[in-house]
PDB file of C-alpha atoms in Angstrom:
ATOM      1  CA  MET M   8     -13.686 -12.545  -7.058  1.00 48.00           C
ATOM      2  CA  THR M   9     -13.347 -11.421  -3.308  1.00 59.00           C
ATOM      3  CA  PRO M  10     -10.999  -8.012  -2.942  1.00 60.00           C
ATOM      4  CA  MET M  11      -8.433  -8.787  -0.638  1.00 90.00           C
ATOM      5  CA  TYR M  12      -5.953  -5.908  -0.593  1.00 98.00           C
ATOM      6  CA  VAL M  13      -6.825  -2.073   0.599  1.00 98.00           C
ATOM      7  CA  ASP M  14      -4.245   0.280  -0.034  1.00 98.00           C
ATOM      8  CA  SER M  15      -4.472   2.499   2.919  1.00 98.00           C
ATOM      9  CA  HIS M  16      -2.342   5.658   1.350  1.00 98.00           C
ATOM     10  CA  CYS M  17      -2.808   7.142  -2.220  1.00 98.00           C
ATOM     11  CA  HIS M  18      -2.548  10.610  -3.654  1.00 98.00           C
ATOM     12  CA  LEU M  19      -5.119   9.712  -6.674  1.00 98.00           C
ATOM     13  CA  SER M  20      -5.991  13.538  -6.632  1.00 97.00           C
ATOM     14  CA  ASP M  21      -2.228  14.346  -8.231  1.00 97.00           C
ATOM     15  CA  PRO M  22      -2.356  15.634 -11.550  1.00 96.00           C
ATOM     16  CA  ARG M  23      -0.586  13.165 -13.066  1.00 97.00           C
ATOM     17  CA  PHE M  24      -3.925  10.712 -12.649  1.00 98.00           C
ATOM     18  CA  GLU M  25      -6.567  13.184 -14.422  1.00 97.00           C
ATOM     19  CA  GLY M  26      -8.743  11.040 -16.682  1.00 97.00           C
ATOM     20  CA  ARG M  27      -7.402   7.735 -15.479  1.00 98.00           C
ATOM     21  CA  ILE M  28      -9.448   7.240 -12.391  1.00 98.00           C
ATOM     22  CA  ASP M  29     -11.526   4.589 -14.426  1.00 98.00           C
ATOM     23  CA  GLU M  30      -7.862   2.747 -15.498  1.00 98.00           C
ATOM     24  CA  LEU M  31      -6.959   2.499 -12.036  1.00 98.00           C
ATOM     25  CA  ARG M  32     -10.015   1.300 -10.389  1.00 98.00           C
ATOM     26  CA  ALA M  33     -10.036  -1.551 -13.501  1.00 98.00           C
ATOM     27  CA  ALA M  34      -6.392  -2.338 -11.950  1.00 98.00           C
ATOM     28  CA  MET M  35      -7.208  -2.399  -9.008  1.00 98.00           C
ATOM     29  CA  VAL M  36     -10.264  -5.054  -9.808  1.00 97.00           C
ATOM     30  CA  ALA M  37      -7.691  -7.055 -11.531  1.00 97.00           C
ATOM     31  CA  ALA M  38      -4.873  -7.120  -8.537  1.00 97.00           C
ATOM     32  CA  GLU M  39      -7.672  -7.714  -6.305  1.00 97.00           C
ATOM     33  CA  VAL M  40      -7.368  -4.092  -4.338  1.00 98.00           C
ATOM     34  CA  GLY M  41     -10.901  -3.744  -3.011  1.00 97.00           C
ATOM     35  CA  ALA M  42     -10.592  -0.358  -1.530  1.00 98.00           C
ATOM     36  CA  ALA M  43      -8.253   3.009  -1.110  1.00 98.00           C
ATOM     37  CA  LEU M  44      -7.507   5.643   0.939  1.00 98.00           C
ATOM     38  CA  VAL M  45      -7.669   8.714  -0.638  1.00 98.00           C
ATOM     39  CA  ILE M  46      -5.029  11.382   1.208  1.00 98.00           C
ATOM     40  CA  SER M  47      -5.351  15.040   1.297  1.00 97.00           C
ATOM     41  CA  THR M  48      -2.260  16.963   1.716  1.00 94.00           C
ATOM     42  CA  THR M  49      -4.034  21.000   1.814  1.00 93.00           C
ATOM     43  CA  LEU M  50      -7.657  22.086   2.275  1.00 93.00           C
ATOM     44  CA  ALA M  51      -7.574  22.881  -1.200  1.00 91.00           C
ATOM     45  CA  ASP M  52      -6.769  19.523  -1.990  1.00 93.00           C
ATOM     46  CA  PHE M  53      -9.640  18.380  -0.043  1.00 96.00           C
ATOM     47  CA  GLU M  54     -12.542  19.259  -2.049  1.00 97.00           C
ATOM     48  CA  ARG M  55     -10.881  16.564  -5.385  1.00 97.00           C
ATOM     49  CA  VAL M  56      -9.773  14.340  -2.288  1.00 98.00           C
ATOM     50  CA  HIS M  57     -13.537  13.660  -1.347  1.00 98.00           C
ATOM     51  CA  ALA M  58     -15.245  14.124  -4.886  1.00 98.00           C
ATOM     52  CA  LEU M  59     -13.352  10.642  -5.685  1.00 98.00           C
ATOM     53  CA  ALA M  60     -14.295   8.904  -2.379  1.00 98.00           C
ATOM     54  CA  MET M  61     -18.311  10.254  -2.877  1.00 98.00           C
ATOM     55  CA  ARG M  62     -18.223   9.196  -6.810  1.00 98.00           C
ATOM     56  CA  HIS M  63     -16.890   5.737  -6.520  1.00 98.00           C
ATOM     57  CA  PRO M  64     -17.336   3.122  -3.269  1.00 97.00           C
ATOM     58  CA  GLU M  65     -14.271   1.592  -3.126  1.00 97.00           C
ATOM     59  CA  PHE M  66     -12.412   5.029  -2.156  1.00 98.00           C
ATOM     60  CA  TRP M  67     -12.001   6.830   1.106  1.00 98.00           C
ATOM     61  CA  ALA M  68     -10.913  10.205   2.249  1.00 98.00           C
ATOM     62  CA  SER M  69      -9.391  12.362   4.765  1.00 98.00           C
ATOM     63  CA  ALA M  70      -8.951  15.651   5.675  1.00 98.00           C
ATOM     64  CA  GLY M  71      -5.422  17.245   6.353  1.00 97.00           C
ATOM     65  CA  VAL M  72      -2.961  19.730   5.502  1.00 94.00           C
ATOM     66  CA  ASN M  73       0.752  17.917   4.819  1.00 92.00           C
ATOM     67  CA  PRO M  74       3.494  19.452   6.837  1.00 89.00           C
ATOM     68  CA  ASP M  75       4.861  21.826   5.020  1.00 70.00           C
ATOM     69  CA  SER M  76       7.927  21.082   3.014  1.00 43.00           C
ATOM     70  CA  ASP M  77      11.051  24.090   1.312  1.00 42.00           C
ATOM     71  CA  GLY M  78      12.441  23.143  -2.045  1.00 35.00           C
ATOM     72  CA  ASP M  79      10.132  21.043  -4.808  1.00 38.00           C
ATOM     73  CA  ASP M  80       8.207  18.769  -2.087  1.00 44.00           C
ATOM     74  CA  GLU M  81       5.320  18.106  -4.163  1.00 45.00           C
ATOM     75  CA  HIS M  82       2.866  18.283  -0.869  1.00 44.00           C
ATOM     76  CA  ARG M  83       4.090  21.683  -0.078  1.00 48.00           C
ATOM     77  CA  ILE M  84       1.121  23.723   1.218  1.00 49.00           C
ATOM     78  CA  ALA M  85       0.331  26.395  -1.644  1.00 48.00           C
ATOM     79  CA  ALA M  86       1.468  30.113  -0.465  1.00 43.00           C
ATOM     80  CA  ASP M  87      -1.932  31.156  -0.503  1.00 42.00           C
ATOM     81  CA  ASP M  88      -3.860  27.859   1.372  1.00 58.00           C
ATOM     82  CA  ALA M  89      -5.520  28.563   4.492  1.00 66.00           C
ATOM     83  CA  GLU M  90      -3.903  27.155   7.652  1.00 84.00           C
ATOM     84  CA  PRO M  91      -6.513  24.896   8.992  1.00 92.00           C
ATOM     85  CA  SER M  92      -7.738  25.474  11.915  1.00 96.00           C
ATOM     86  CA  VAL M  93      -9.386  22.226  14.509  1.00 97.00           C
ATOM     87  CA  GLU M  94     -12.569  23.637  13.810  1.00 97.00           C
ATOM     88  CA  GLN M  95     -12.265  23.731  10.212  1.00 97.00           C
ATOM     89  CA  LEU M  96     -10.585  20.009  10.131  1.00 98.00           C
ATOM     90  CA  ILE M  97     -13.248  19.009  12.286  1.00 98.00           C
ATOM     91  CA  ALA M  98     -16.068  20.100   9.654  1.00 98.00           C
ATOM     92  CA  LEU M  99     -14.444  18.705   6.599  1.00 98.00           C
ATOM     93  CA  ALA M 100     -13.919  15.361   8.692  1.00 98.00           C
ATOM     94  CA  ARG M 101     -17.704  14.957   9.643  1.00 98.00           C
ATOM     95  CA  ARG M 102     -18.422  14.595   5.829  1.00 98.00           C
ATOM     96  CA  PRO M 103     -19.128  11.543   4.545  1.00 97.00           C
ATOM     97  CA  ARG M 104     -16.323   8.821   3.621  1.00 98.00           C
ATOM     98  CA  VAL M 105     -14.091  10.742   5.600  1.00 98.00           C
ATOM     99  CA  VAL M 106     -12.306   8.445   7.722  1.00 98.00           C
ATOM    100  CA  ALA M 107      -8.735  10.018   8.880  1.00 98.00           C
ATOM    101  CA  ILE M 108      -6.887  13.493   9.944  1.00 98.00           C
ATOM    102  CA  GLY M 109      -4.269  13.987   7.866  1.00 97.00           C
ATOM    103  CA  GLU M 110      -1.600  13.374   6.806  1.00 96.00           C
ATOM    104  CA  THR M 111      -0.739  15.238   9.306  1.00 97.00           C
ATOM    105  CA  GLY M 112       3.259  15.284  11.552  1.00 97.00           C
ATOM    106  CA  LEU M 113       6.988  16.493  10.953  1.00 96.00           C
ATOM    107  CA  ASP M 114       9.159  17.187   8.271  1.00 94.00           C
ATOM    108  CA  TYR M 115      12.152  18.419   9.124  1.00 92.00           C
ATOM    109  CA  TYR M 116      14.099  17.080   5.916  1.00 89.00           C
ATOM    110  CA  ARG M 117      14.789  20.225   3.894  1.00 83.00           C
ATOM    111  CA  LEU M 118      15.198  22.761   7.006  1.00 84.00           C
ATOM    112  CA  GLY M 119      17.613  24.994   4.550  1.00 82.00           C
ATOM    113  CA  GLU M 120      18.715  27.883   6.692  1.00 84.00           C
ATOM    114  CA  ARG M 121      16.352  27.329   9.091  1.00 88.00           C
ATOM    115  CA  SER M 122      16.512  25.455  12.848  1.00 88.00           C
ATOM    116  CA  VAL M 123      14.188  22.767  14.039  1.00 89.00           C
ATOM    117  CA  ALA M 124      13.131  25.847  16.558  1.00 88.00           C
ATOM    118  CA  ASP M 125      11.735  27.795  13.694  1.00 84.00           C
ATOM    119  CA  MET M 126       9.513  25.097  12.931  1.00 87.00           C
ATOM    120  CA  GLY M 127       7.368  25.296  15.510  1.00 89.00           C
ATOM    121  CA  TRP M 128       4.674  26.378  13.407  1.00 91.00           C
ATOM    122  CA  GLN M 129       5.005  23.239  11.972  1.00 93.00           C
ATOM    123  CA  ARG M 130       4.427  21.520  15.496  1.00 95.00           C
ATOM    124  CA  GLU M 131       1.202  23.390  16.272  1.00 95.00           C
ATOM    125  CA  ARG M 132      -0.082  22.340  13.088  1.00 95.00           C
ATOM    126  CA  PHE M 133       0.130  19.065  14.171  1.00 97.00           C
ATOM    127  CA  ARG M 134      -1.399  19.891  17.485  1.00 97.00           C
ATOM    128  CA  THR M 135      -4.080  21.248  16.095  1.00 97.00           C
ATOM    129  CA  HIS M 136      -5.079  17.818  13.803  1.00 98.00           C
ATOM    130  CA  ILE M 137      -4.479  15.454  16.315  1.00 98.00           C
ATOM    131  CA  ARG M 138      -6.850  17.983  18.676  1.00 98.00           C
ATOM    132  CA  ALA M 139      -9.832  17.634  15.859  1.00 98.00           C
ATOM    133  CA  ALA M 140      -9.209  13.504  15.605  1.00 98.00           C
ATOM    134  CA  ARG M 141      -9.467  13.717  19.203  1.00 98.00           C
ATOM    135  CA  ALA M 142     -12.493  15.290  18.813  1.00 98.00           C
ATOM    136  CA  LEU M 143     -14.125  13.082  16.623  1.00 97.00           C
ATOM    137  CA  ASP M 144     -12.481  10.135  17.477  1.00 97.00           C
ATOM    138  CA  LEU M 145     -11.211   9.426  14.392  1.00 98.00           C
ATOM    139  CA  PRO M 146      -7.502   8.027  13.494  1.00 98.00           C
ATOM    140  CA  LEU M 147      -4.551   9.929  12.377  1.00 98.00           C
ATOM    141  CA  VAL M 148      -2.637   9.226   9.427  1.00 98.00           C
ATOM    142  CA  ILE M 149       0.883  10.590  10.684  1.00 98.00           C
ATOM    143  CA  HIS M 150       3.840  11.790   8.281  1.00 97.00           C
ATOM    144  CA  THR M 151       7.008  11.935   9.867  1.00 96.00           C
ATOM    145  CA  ARG M 152      10.589  12.120   8.527  1.00 94.00           C
ATOM    146  CA  SER M 153      13.940  13.486  10.056  1.00 94.00           C
ATOM    147  CA  ALA M 154      11.850  14.356  12.731  1.00 96.00           C
ATOM    148  CA  SER M 155      10.925  10.976  14.996  1.00 97.00           C
ATOM    149  CA  ASP M 156      11.861  12.481  18.653  1.00 97.00           C
ATOM    150  CA  ASP M 157      10.197  15.732  17.999  1.00 98.00           C
ATOM    151  CA  THR M 158       6.456  13.465  16.164  1.00 98.00           C
ATOM    152  CA  LEU M 159       6.585  10.994  19.329  1.00 98.00           C
ATOM    153  CA  ALA M 160       7.212  13.443  21.961  1.00 98.00           C
ATOM    154  CA  LEU M 161       4.275  15.351  20.650  1.00 98.00           C
ATOM    155  CA  LEU M 162       1.995  12.424  20.610  1.00 98.00           C
ATOM    156  CA  ARG M 163       2.686  11.519  23.997  1.00 98.00           C
ATOM    157  CA  ASP M 164       2.469  14.938  25.493  1.00 97.00           C
ATOM    158  CA  GLU M 165      -1.249  15.335  23.512  1.00 97.00           C
ATOM    159  CA  ALA M 166      -2.335  11.633  24.615  1.00 96.00           C
ATOM    160  CA  ALA M 167      -0.996  12.776  28.464  1.00 96.00           C
ATOM    161  CA  HIS M 168      -2.682  16.759  28.292  1.00 94.00           C
ATOM    162  CA  GLY M 169      -5.097  16.809  25.313  1.00 91.00           C
ATOM    163  CA  GLU M 170      -8.766  15.821  25.601  1.00 93.00           C
ATOM    164  CA  GLY M 171     -11.227  13.452  24.132  1.00 95.00           C
ATOM    165  CA  ALA M 172     -10.801  10.471  22.743  1.00 95.00           C
ATOM    166  CA  ALA M 173      -7.774   8.125  22.678  1.00 96.00           C
ATOM    167  CA  LEU M 174      -5.086   8.404  19.993  1.00 97.00           C
ATOM    168  CA  ARG M 175      -4.464   5.864  17.198  1.00 98.00           C
ATOM    169  CA  GLY M 176      -3.684   6.273  14.023  1.00 98.00           C
ATOM    170  CA  VAL M 177      -0.872   4.828  11.490  1.00 98.00           C
ATOM    171  CA  PHE M 178       2.907   6.012  10.639  1.00 98.00           C
ATOM    172  CA  HIS M 179       2.111   5.843   7.111  1.00 98.00           C
ATOM    173  CA  CYS M 180       5.158   5.053   4.844  1.00 98.00           C
ATOM    174  CA  PHE M 181       7.159   4.403   7.555  1.00 98.00           C
ATOM    175  CA  THR M 182      10.834   4.486   7.097  1.00 97.00           C
ATOM    176  CA  GLU M 183      12.051   4.537  10.697  1.00 97.00           C
ATOM    177  CA  THR M 184      14.193   2.957  12.843  1.00 97.00           C
ATOM    178  CA  ASP M 185      13.229  -0.318  15.111  1.00 98.00           C
ATOM    179  CA  ALA M 186      13.188   1.996  18.252  1.00 98.00           C
ATOM    180  CA  VAL M 187      10.668   4.433  16.594  1.00 98.00           C
ATOM    181  CA  ALA M 188       8.489   1.721  15.167  1.00 98.00           C
ATOM    182  CA  ARG M 189       8.293  -0.084  18.939  1.00 98.00           C
ATOM    183  CA  ALA M 190       7.523   3.401  20.355  1.00 98.00           C
ATOM    184  CA  ALA M 191       4.572   3.749  17.945  1.00 98.00           C
ATOM    185  CA  LEU M 192       2.973   0.698  18.856  1.00 98.00           C
ATOM    186  CA  GLU M 193       3.293   1.147  22.296  1.00 98.00           C
ATOM    187  CA  LEU M 194       1.201   4.682  21.718  1.00 98.00           C
ATOM    188  CA  GLY M 195      -0.946   2.482  19.978  1.00 98.00           C
ATOM    189  CA  PHE M 196      -0.455   3.088  16.190  1.00 98.00           C
ATOM    190  CA  HIS M 197      -0.635   0.838  13.375  1.00 98.00           C
ATOM    191  CA  ILE M 198       2.782   0.563  11.282  1.00 98.00           C
ATOM    192  CA  SER M 199       2.290   0.719   7.222  1.00 98.00           C
ATOM    193  CA  PHE M 200       5.020  -0.370   4.573  1.00 98.00           C
ATOM    194  CA  SER M 201       5.155   0.811   1.259  1.00 98.00           C
ATOM    195  CA  GLY M 202       7.213  -0.014  -2.198  1.00 98.00           C
ATOM    196  CA  ILE M 203      10.080   1.367  -0.292  1.00 98.00           C
ATOM    197  CA  LEU M 204      10.392  -2.361   1.516  1.00 98.00           C
ATOM    198  CA  SER M 205      11.158  -3.497  -2.267  1.00 97.00           C
ATOM    199  CA  PHE M 206      14.411  -1.276  -2.538  1.00 98.00           C
ATOM    200  CA  ARG M 207      17.513  -3.191  -2.645  1.00 96.00           C
ATOM    201  CA  ASN M 208      18.862  -0.606   0.026  1.00 97.00           C
ATOM    202  CA  ALA M 209      15.909  -1.072   2.548  1.00 98.00           C
ATOM    203  CA  ALA M 210      17.480  -4.019   4.329  1.00 98.00           C
ATOM    204  CA  GLU M 211      17.296  -2.257   7.963  1.00 98.00           C
ATOM    205  CA  LEU M 212      13.366  -1.117   7.148  1.00 98.00           C
ATOM    206  CA  ARG M 213      12.591  -5.175   5.917  1.00 98.00           C
ATOM    207  CA  GLU M 214      14.149  -5.572   9.758  1.00 98.00           C
ATOM    208  CA  VAL M 215      11.654  -4.091  11.210  1.00 98.00           C
ATOM    209  CA  ALA M 216       8.989  -4.767   8.849  1.00 98.00           C
ATOM    210  CA  ARG M 217       9.593  -8.504  10.509  1.00 98.00           C
ATOM    211  CA  MET M 218       9.138  -7.262  13.896  1.00 98.00           C
ATOM    212  CA  VAL M 219       6.016  -5.389  13.073  1.00 98.00           C
ATOM    213  CA  PRO M 220       3.096  -7.983  14.449  1.00 98.00           C
ATOM    214  CA  LEU M 221       0.934  -8.636  11.761  1.00 98.00           C
ATOM    215  CA  ASP M 222      -1.886  -6.800  13.859  1.00 98.00           C
ATOM    216  CA  ARG M 223      -0.912  -3.346  13.472  1.00 98.00           C
ATOM    217  CA  LEU M 224       0.142  -3.832  10.022  1.00 98.00           C
ATOM    218  CA  LEU M 225      -0.991  -2.374   6.788  1.00 98.00           C
ATOM    219  CA  ILE M 226      -0.022  -1.611   3.166  1.00 98.00           C
ATOM    220  CA  GLU M 227      -0.008   0.963   0.637  1.00 98.00           C
ATOM    221  CA  THR M 228       1.665   2.914  -2.079  1.00 98.00           C
ATOM    222  CA  ASP M 229       1.741   6.097  -1.336  1.00 98.00           C
ATOM    223  CA  SER M 230       0.973   7.065  -5.322  1.00 98.00           C
ATOM    224  CA  PRO M 231       1.781   8.213  -7.514  1.00 98.00           C
ATOM    225  CA  TYR M 232       5.167   7.886  -5.438  1.00 97.00           C
ATOM    226  CA  LEU M 233       7.564   4.844  -4.725  1.00 97.00           C
ATOM    227  CA  ALA M 234       6.790   2.780  -7.103  1.00 98.00           C
ATOM    228  CA  PRO M 235       7.886  -0.742  -5.722  1.00 98.00           C
ATOM    229  CA  VAL M 236       9.910  -3.276  -7.260  1.00 97.00           C
ATOM    230  CA  PRO M 237       9.200  -4.441 -10.365  1.00 96.00           C
ATOM    231  CA  TYR M 238       7.825  -1.061 -11.181  1.00 97.00           C
ATOM    232  CA  ARG M 239      10.264   1.342  -9.889  1.00 96.00           C
ATOM    233  CA  GLY M 240      10.673   4.268 -12.051  1.00 94.00           C
ATOM    234  CA  LYS M 241       6.650   4.213 -13.383  1.00 97.00           C
ATOM    235  CA  THR M 242       3.922   6.121 -11.784  1.00 98.00           C
ATOM    236  CA  ASN M 243       2.755   3.876  -9.050  1.00 98.00           C
ATOM    237  CA  GLN M 244      -0.904   3.367  -7.994  1.00 98.00           C
ATOM    238  CA  PRO M 245      -3.464   1.407  -5.491  1.00 98.00           C
ATOM    239  CA  ALA M 246      -3.018  -2.141  -7.893  1.00 98.00           C
ATOM    240  CA  TYR M 247       0.592  -2.703  -7.108  1.00 98.00           C
ATOM    241  CA  VAL M 248       0.309  -2.690  -3.668  1.00 98.00           C
ATOM    242  CA  VAL M 249      -0.029  -6.431  -3.907  1.00 98.00           C
ATOM    243  CA  GLU M 250       3.744  -6.388  -4.548  1.00 98.00           C
ATOM    244  CA  VAL M 251       3.672  -4.438  -1.020  1.00 98.00           C
ATOM    245  CA  ALA M 252       2.244  -7.838   0.287  1.00 98.00           C
ATOM    246  CA  ARG M 253       4.358  -9.827  -1.637  1.00 98.00           C
ATOM    247  CA  GLN M 254       7.345  -8.475   0.241  1.00 98.00           C
ATOM    248  CA  LEU M 255       5.913  -8.640   3.358  1.00 98.00           C
ATOM    249  CA  ALA M 256       4.946 -12.067   3.055  1.00 98.00           C
ATOM    250  CA  GLN M 257       8.611 -13.131   2.492  1.00 97.00           C
ATOM    251  CA  LEU M 258       9.611 -11.418   5.671  1.00 98.00           C
ATOM    252  CA  LYS M 259       6.377 -13.323   7.246  1.00 98.00           C
ATOM    253  CA  GLY M 260       6.659 -16.723   6.396  1.00 97.00           C
ATOM    254  CA  CYS M 261       3.236 -16.658   4.814  1.00 97.00           C
ATOM    255  CA  THR M 262       1.327 -16.012   2.081  1.00 97.00           C
ATOM    256  CA  PRO M 263       0.429 -12.701   0.413  1.00 97.00           C
ATOM    257  CA  GLU M 264      -3.074 -13.503   0.709  1.00 97.00           C
ATOM    258  CA  GLN M 265      -2.631 -13.710   4.092  1.00 97.00           C
ATOM    259  CA  ILE M 266      -1.236 -10.242   4.237  1.00 98.00           C
ATOM    260  CA  GLY M 267      -3.813  -9.188   2.506  1.00 98.00           C
ATOM    261  CA  GLU M 268      -6.791 -10.388   4.326  1.00 97.00           C
ATOM    262  CA  ARG M 269      -5.185  -9.560   7.445  1.00 98.00           C
ATOM    263  CA  THR M 270      -4.135  -5.718   6.593  1.00 98.00           C
ATOM    264  CA  THR M 271      -7.484  -5.498   5.338  1.00 98.00           C
ATOM    265  CA  ARG M 272      -8.882  -6.490   8.382  1.00 97.00           C
ATOM    266  CA  ASN M 273      -6.234  -3.962  10.087  1.00 98.00           C
ATOM    267  CA  PHE M 274      -8.154  -1.397   7.791  1.00 98.00           C
ATOM    268  CA  LYS M 275     -11.569  -1.809   8.175  1.00 97.00           C
ATOM    269  CA  GLN M 276     -10.717  -1.750  12.210  1.00 97.00           C
ATOM    270  CA  LEU M 277      -8.723   0.967  12.418  1.00 98.00           C
ATOM    271  CA  PHE M 278     -10.439   3.208   9.682  1.00 98.00           C
ATOM    272  CA  LEU M 279     -13.943   1.740   9.356  1.00 96.00           C
ATOM    273  CA  ARG M 280     -14.825   1.747  12.604  1.00 86.00           C
ATOM    274  CA  GLY M 281     -18.908   2.982  13.017  1.00 69.00           C
ATOM    275  CA  GLN M 282     -19.220   2.955   9.548  1.00 74.00           C
ATOM    276  CA  ILE M 283     -22.042   1.796   7.760  1.00 48.00           C
ATOM    277  CA  ALA M 284     -20.710   1.391   4.621  1.00 44.00           C
ATOM    278  CA  GLN M 285     -18.227  -1.389   3.969  1.00 45.00           C
ATOM    279  CA  VAL M 286     -14.823  -1.860   1.525  1.00 47.00           C
ATOM    280  CA  ALA M 287     -16.595  -2.528  -1.822  1.00 45.00           C
ATOM    281  CA  SER M 288     -16.964  -5.812  -2.602  1.00 44.00           C
TER     282      SER M 288
END
């Protein structure tokens, strides 16, 4: 059986998966999911993420700090966790099996009593990640929520005035408009869709997915969050990325296998360029 699908974004260092990694890997094999990119969300989390990638050949790792949010956001940076520097991100990303910078970006969803102007520290953190990615010619994993205008503006500014390799990467777990998707594509980014595509209230998002070219598509679970239909309400896992492929296949008028083959090829071209190792087979 040749693995056909790749989960381009998951959080397997989450405590919900403690002691379950072998179970998740077996489920991936059964579902023909050959690889997964395990995402770092804080500096403290990176060592757990990297250990998974070093221990298991089907896992790759990213290095980054997620945009902070108030409330009970599960990606919230710990109060005692260090703010990343360009040099620190570069050092982490030079380790074996680290293939991306992020996730990074902007998140204005829970401003509370703050204004957008108060989020300057978040924009500076985003710039730090962009500069590290350009220094190493690595793709960015972009998180944007209620902040698409600033996300795009900042990327354009760094592309025009920053130094290093050309910007590239992916807008992960895409939930924005057609206009934002087209702007991201124009900047050279890929678009990744999650199980949200299968949700009843996601009709507009499905139209966006229908528009995105096959050669710029990725699929993901964002597990343990956002389990797709028919697993809604359960803990998501990489094996469920096949359901995202099935939804995209319906929208694109092709088979899930064709979506799997195309998105796996896209994943390799974006994240594994220059890597000696290959996706587990």
